[in-house]
Amino acid sequence: MVRWRNTTHDWAGTVDTAHVDAVRSAPAEFAPGGARHLVFEVLAYAAEEAESRGGGTAVVTRHADGSISVADDGRGTDTRVDAAGRTVKKPVMATKDLRFFDHPAAATLPDGHPRRGMSVVAALSEWLEHVNRRANGSWRQRYEHGIPVTDLTPICDDGTTGTTVHFFPTLRGPVDFSGLDFGPHLTVVLR
């Protein structure tokens, strides 16, 4: 069996149903401020990627149907091949981020609330499409209420790398996109 070092997520499983259910049962705790906080959770990953590469851009788009997408130009979500030759992606959408859950000193986001990770976005969205473009291949996967409903589906490479998270939040209300400052390495563009 291939062993991978767990830094941000546990590679042993792709879905932690108990974790997703816990987030879904406490939206005010995990997404104070509603959908705005969910955008911050996604941008925090883009900011980490931009910092590691010396700079980057993330485009935040509010769509007419009420959905929101965040697309960055990073390396894409870590994807590996297991011992059986299957593509496995880091389980960022449906498992807890080991750095932030259960840690009282977790980093805070620009809204002043604790960072919890991408699984909060997936769990608190009716649907979420995760599109990943890496140098070694591209794919998409769909989630509903935090649970994957498709396998990784290969898509055509377009010559770029990065991650797009397109989601329809269960939290309703106006979304204030002010204060999207994630430091000197990430440029945030609003559409």
Short mmCIF file of C-alpha atoms in Angstrom, two decimals:
data_model
loop_
_atom_site.label_atom_id
_atom_site.label_comp_id
_atom_site.label_asym_id
_atom_site.label_seq_id
_atom_site.Cartn_x
_atom_site.Cartn_y
_atom_site.Cartn_z
CA MET A 1 0.00 0.00 0.00
CA VAL A 2 1.23 3.48 -0.86
CA ARG A 3 1.64 5.74 2.16
CA TRP A 4 1.40 9.47 1.70
CA ARG A 5 2.30 12.01 4.32
CA ASN A 6 -0.78 13.72 5.77
CA THR A 7 -0.13 17.45 6.00
CA THR A 8 -3.47 19.13 5.40
CA HIS A 9 -5.84 16.18 4.88
CA ASP A 10 -5.86 12.46 5.63
CA TRP A 11 -5.29 10.62 2.33
CA ALA A 12 -6.72 7.38 3.81
CA GLY A 13 -10.31 8.25 2.89
CA THR A 14 -12.16 10.42 0.40
CA VAL A 15 -15.26 11.18 2.49
CA ASP A 16 -15.76 11.72 6.22
CA THR A 17 -19.56 11.61 6.45
CA ALA A 18 -19.63 12.38 10.18
CA HIS A 19 -17.52 15.49 9.60
CA VAL A 20 -19.69 16.70 6.69
CA ASP A 21 -22.87 16.10 8.74
CA ALA A 22 -21.41 18.03 11.70
CA VAL A 23 -20.68 21.04 9.49
CA ARG A 24 -24.12 20.88 7.86
CA SER A 25 -25.81 20.83 11.27
CA ALA A 26 -24.07 24.02 12.47
CA PRO A 27 -23.89 26.52 9.60
CA ALA A 28 -23.75 29.57 11.90
CA GLU A 29 -20.69 28.12 13.63
CA PHE A 30 -18.80 27.08 10.52
CA ALA A 31 -19.83 29.89 8.15
CA PRO A 32 -20.54 33.00 10.22
CA GLY A 33 -21.53 35.70 7.77
CA GLY A 34 -22.91 33.15 5.32
CA ALA A 35 -21.70 32.78 1.75
CA ARG A 36 -19.10 35.53 2.16
CA HIS A 37 -17.26 33.34 4.65
CA LEU A 38 -17.40 30.44 2.19
CA VAL A 39 -15.70 32.62 -0.44
CA PHE A 40 -13.00 33.44 2.14
CA GLU A 41 -12.46 29.73 2.81
CA VAL A 42 -11.82 29.08 -0.90
CA LEU A 43 -9.62 32.16 -1.30
CA ALA A 44 -7.46 31.07 1.64
CA TYR A 45 -6.32 28.02 -0.36
CA ALA A 46 -5.63 30.21 -3.41
CA ALA A 47 -3.61 32.57 -1.21
CA GLU A 48 -1.48 29.70 0.14
CA GLU A 49 -0.81 28.54 -3.39
CA ALA A 50 0.05 32.07 -4.56
CA GLU A 51 2.42 32.59 -1.66
CA SER A 52 4.24 29.31 -2.37
CA ARG A 53 4.71 30.35 -6.00
CA GLY A 54 5.59 34.01 -5.43
CA GLY A 55 2.24 35.33 -6.67
CA GLY A 56 -1.04 34.45 -8.27
CA THR A 57 -4.55 35.54 -9.16
CA ALA A 58 -8.01 34.36 -8.15
CA VAL A 59 -11.17 35.40 -9.98
CA VAL A 60 -14.36 35.48 -7.91
CA THR A 61 -17.54 35.42 -10.01
CA ARG A 62 -21.10 35.89 -8.83
CA HIS A 63 -23.34 34.05 -11.31
CA ALA A 64 -26.92 35.01 -12.22
CA ASP A 65 -28.30 31.78 -10.69
CA GLY A 66 -26.91 32.69 -7.23
CA SER A 67 -23.88 30.44 -7.48
CA ILE A 68 -20.33 31.66 -6.92
CA SER A 69 -17.07 30.50 -8.47
CA VAL A 70 -13.48 31.06 -7.43
CA ALA A 71 -10.84 30.22 -10.03
CA ASP A 72 -7.13 30.44 -9.30
CA ASP A 73 -4.03 30.02 -11.44
CA GLY A 74 -2.09 27.78 -9.07
CA ARG A 75 -0.78 24.25 -9.61
CA GLY A 76 -4.16 22.62 -9.01
CA THR A 77 -5.25 20.32 -6.19
CA ASP A 78 -2.67 17.65 -5.40
CA THR A 79 -3.43 14.48 -7.35
CA ARG A 80 -1.51 11.22 -7.16
CA VAL A 81 -1.65 7.72 -8.59
CA ASP A 82 -2.13 4.88 -6.11
CA ALA A 83 -0.54 1.42 -6.21
CA ALA A 84 -3.40 0.14 -8.40
CA GLY A 85 -2.85 2.92 -10.96
CA ARG A 86 -5.97 4.88 -9.97
CA THR A 87 -5.95 8.67 -9.80
CA VAL A 88 -6.51 9.90 -6.25
CA LYS A 89 -6.93 13.56 -5.35
CA LYS A 90 -6.26 15.12 -2.00
CA PRO A 91 -9.64 14.84 -0.23
CA VAL A 92 -10.03 18.56 0.44
CA MET A 93 -13.78 18.76 -0.16
CA ALA A 94 -15.18 16.02 2.07
CA THR A 95 -12.68 15.58 4.91
CA LYS A 96 -11.52 17.97 7.61
CA ASP A 97 -8.44 20.11 7.17
CA LEU A 98 -6.10 18.74 9.85
CA ARG A 99 -4.55 22.17 10.42
CA PHE A 100 -7.74 23.94 11.44
CA PHE A 101 -10.37 21.62 12.88
CA ASP A 102 -10.11 20.88 16.58
CA HIS A 103 -7.38 23.51 17.03
CA PRO A 104 -8.26 26.51 19.21
CA ALA A 105 -5.46 28.57 17.64
CA ALA A 106 -6.60 28.02 14.03
CA ALA A 107 -5.81 30.81 11.60
CA THR A 108 -8.43 33.47 11.10
CA LEU A 109 -9.77 34.70 7.78
CA PRO A 110 -10.13 38.39 6.84
CA ASP A 111 -13.67 38.38 8.29
CA GLY A 112 -12.14 37.65 11.72
CA HIS A 113 -13.62 34.15 11.97
CA PRO A 114 -11.64 30.88 12.19
CA ARG A 115 -10.52 29.14 9.06
CA ARG A 116 -11.91 25.61 8.84
CA GLY A 117 -11.22 24.51 5.27
CA MET A 118 -12.76 23.66 1.95
CA SER A 119 -15.01 20.94 3.39
CA VAL A 120 -17.10 23.69 4.97
CA VAL A 121 -17.79 25.12 1.51
CA ALA A 122 -18.79 21.74 0.10
CA ALA A 123 -20.94 20.80 3.10
CA LEU A 124 -22.79 24.12 3.08
CA SER A 125 -23.50 24.10 -0.66
CA GLU A 126 -26.41 22.46 -2.46
CA TRP A 127 -23.87 21.54 -5.13
CA LEU A 128 -20.22 22.17 -5.80
CA GLU A 129 -18.13 21.53 -8.91
CA HIS A 130 -14.40 21.09 -8.33
CA VAL A 131 -12.40 21.54 -11.53
CA ASN A 132 -8.71 20.78 -11.32
CA ARG A 133 -6.06 21.49 -13.92
CA ARG A 134 -2.56 20.17 -13.30
CA ALA A 135 0.47 19.67 -15.48
CA ASN A 136 -0.24 15.91 -15.42
CA GLY A 137 -3.96 15.99 -16.22
CA SER A 138 -7.29 17.68 -15.62
CA TRP A 139 -10.60 16.51 -14.16
CA ARG A 140 -13.83 17.62 -12.53
CA GLN A 141 -15.90 16.22 -9.69
CA ARG A 142 -19.37 17.16 -8.42
CA TYR A 143 -20.54 17.20 -4.80
CA GLU A 144 -24.01 17.61 -3.36
CA HIS A 145 -24.29 18.75 0.25
CA GLY A 146 -20.62 17.83 0.75
CA ILE A 147 -20.76 14.31 -0.63
CA PRO A 148 -19.22 13.39 -4.00
CA VAL A 149 -21.87 12.28 -6.50
CA THR A 150 -19.46 11.64 -9.38
CA ASP A 151 -16.03 10.12 -9.67
CA LEU A 152 -13.13 12.14 -11.01
CA THR A 153 -14.10 12.82 -14.61
CA PRO A 154 -11.20 13.60 -16.95
CA ILE A 155 -11.53 16.81 -18.97
CA CYS A 156 -9.46 18.17 -21.83
CA ASP A 157 -6.35 20.06 -20.88
CA ASP A 158 -6.44 23.70 -21.95
CA GLY A 159 -2.78 24.51 -21.32
CA THR A 160 -3.42 26.10 -17.91
CA THR A 161 -3.16 24.95 -14.31
CA GLY A 162 -5.28 25.88 -11.33
CA THR A 163 -8.39 25.09 -9.37
CA THR A 164 -11.95 26.29 -9.87
CA VAL A 165 -14.52 25.83 -7.12
CA HIS A 166 -18.05 26.64 -8.33
CA PHE A 167 -20.72 26.31 -5.66
CA PHE A 168 -24.34 27.11 -4.86
CA PRO A 169 -24.43 27.99 -1.14
CA THR A 170 -27.28 26.79 1.05
CA LEU A 171 -26.87 30.01 3.03
CA ARG A 172 -29.08 32.66 1.43
CA GLY A 173 -28.88 36.41 1.48
CA PRO A 174 -26.78 39.14 -0.10
CA VAL A 175 -23.07 38.50 -0.38
CA ASP A 176 -20.74 41.37 0.39
CA PHE A 177 -17.48 40.86 -1.50
CA SER A 178 -15.64 43.70 0.23
CA GLY A 179 -12.50 42.97 2.22
CA LEU A 180 -11.16 40.23 -0.03
CA ASP A 181 -7.56 41.13 0.88
CA PHE A 182 -5.44 38.02 1.17
CA GLY A 183 -2.03 39.62 1.33
CA PRO A 184 0.58 40.71 -1.17
CA HIS A 185 0.84 37.44 -3.09
CA LEU A 186 -2.77 36.98 -4.22
CA THR A 187 -4.57 39.39 -6.54
CA VAL A 188 -8.35 38.97 -6.26
CA VAL A 189 -10.48 39.97 -9.26
CA LEU A 190 -14.26 40.35 -8.85
CA ARG A 191 -16.74 39.64 -11.64
#
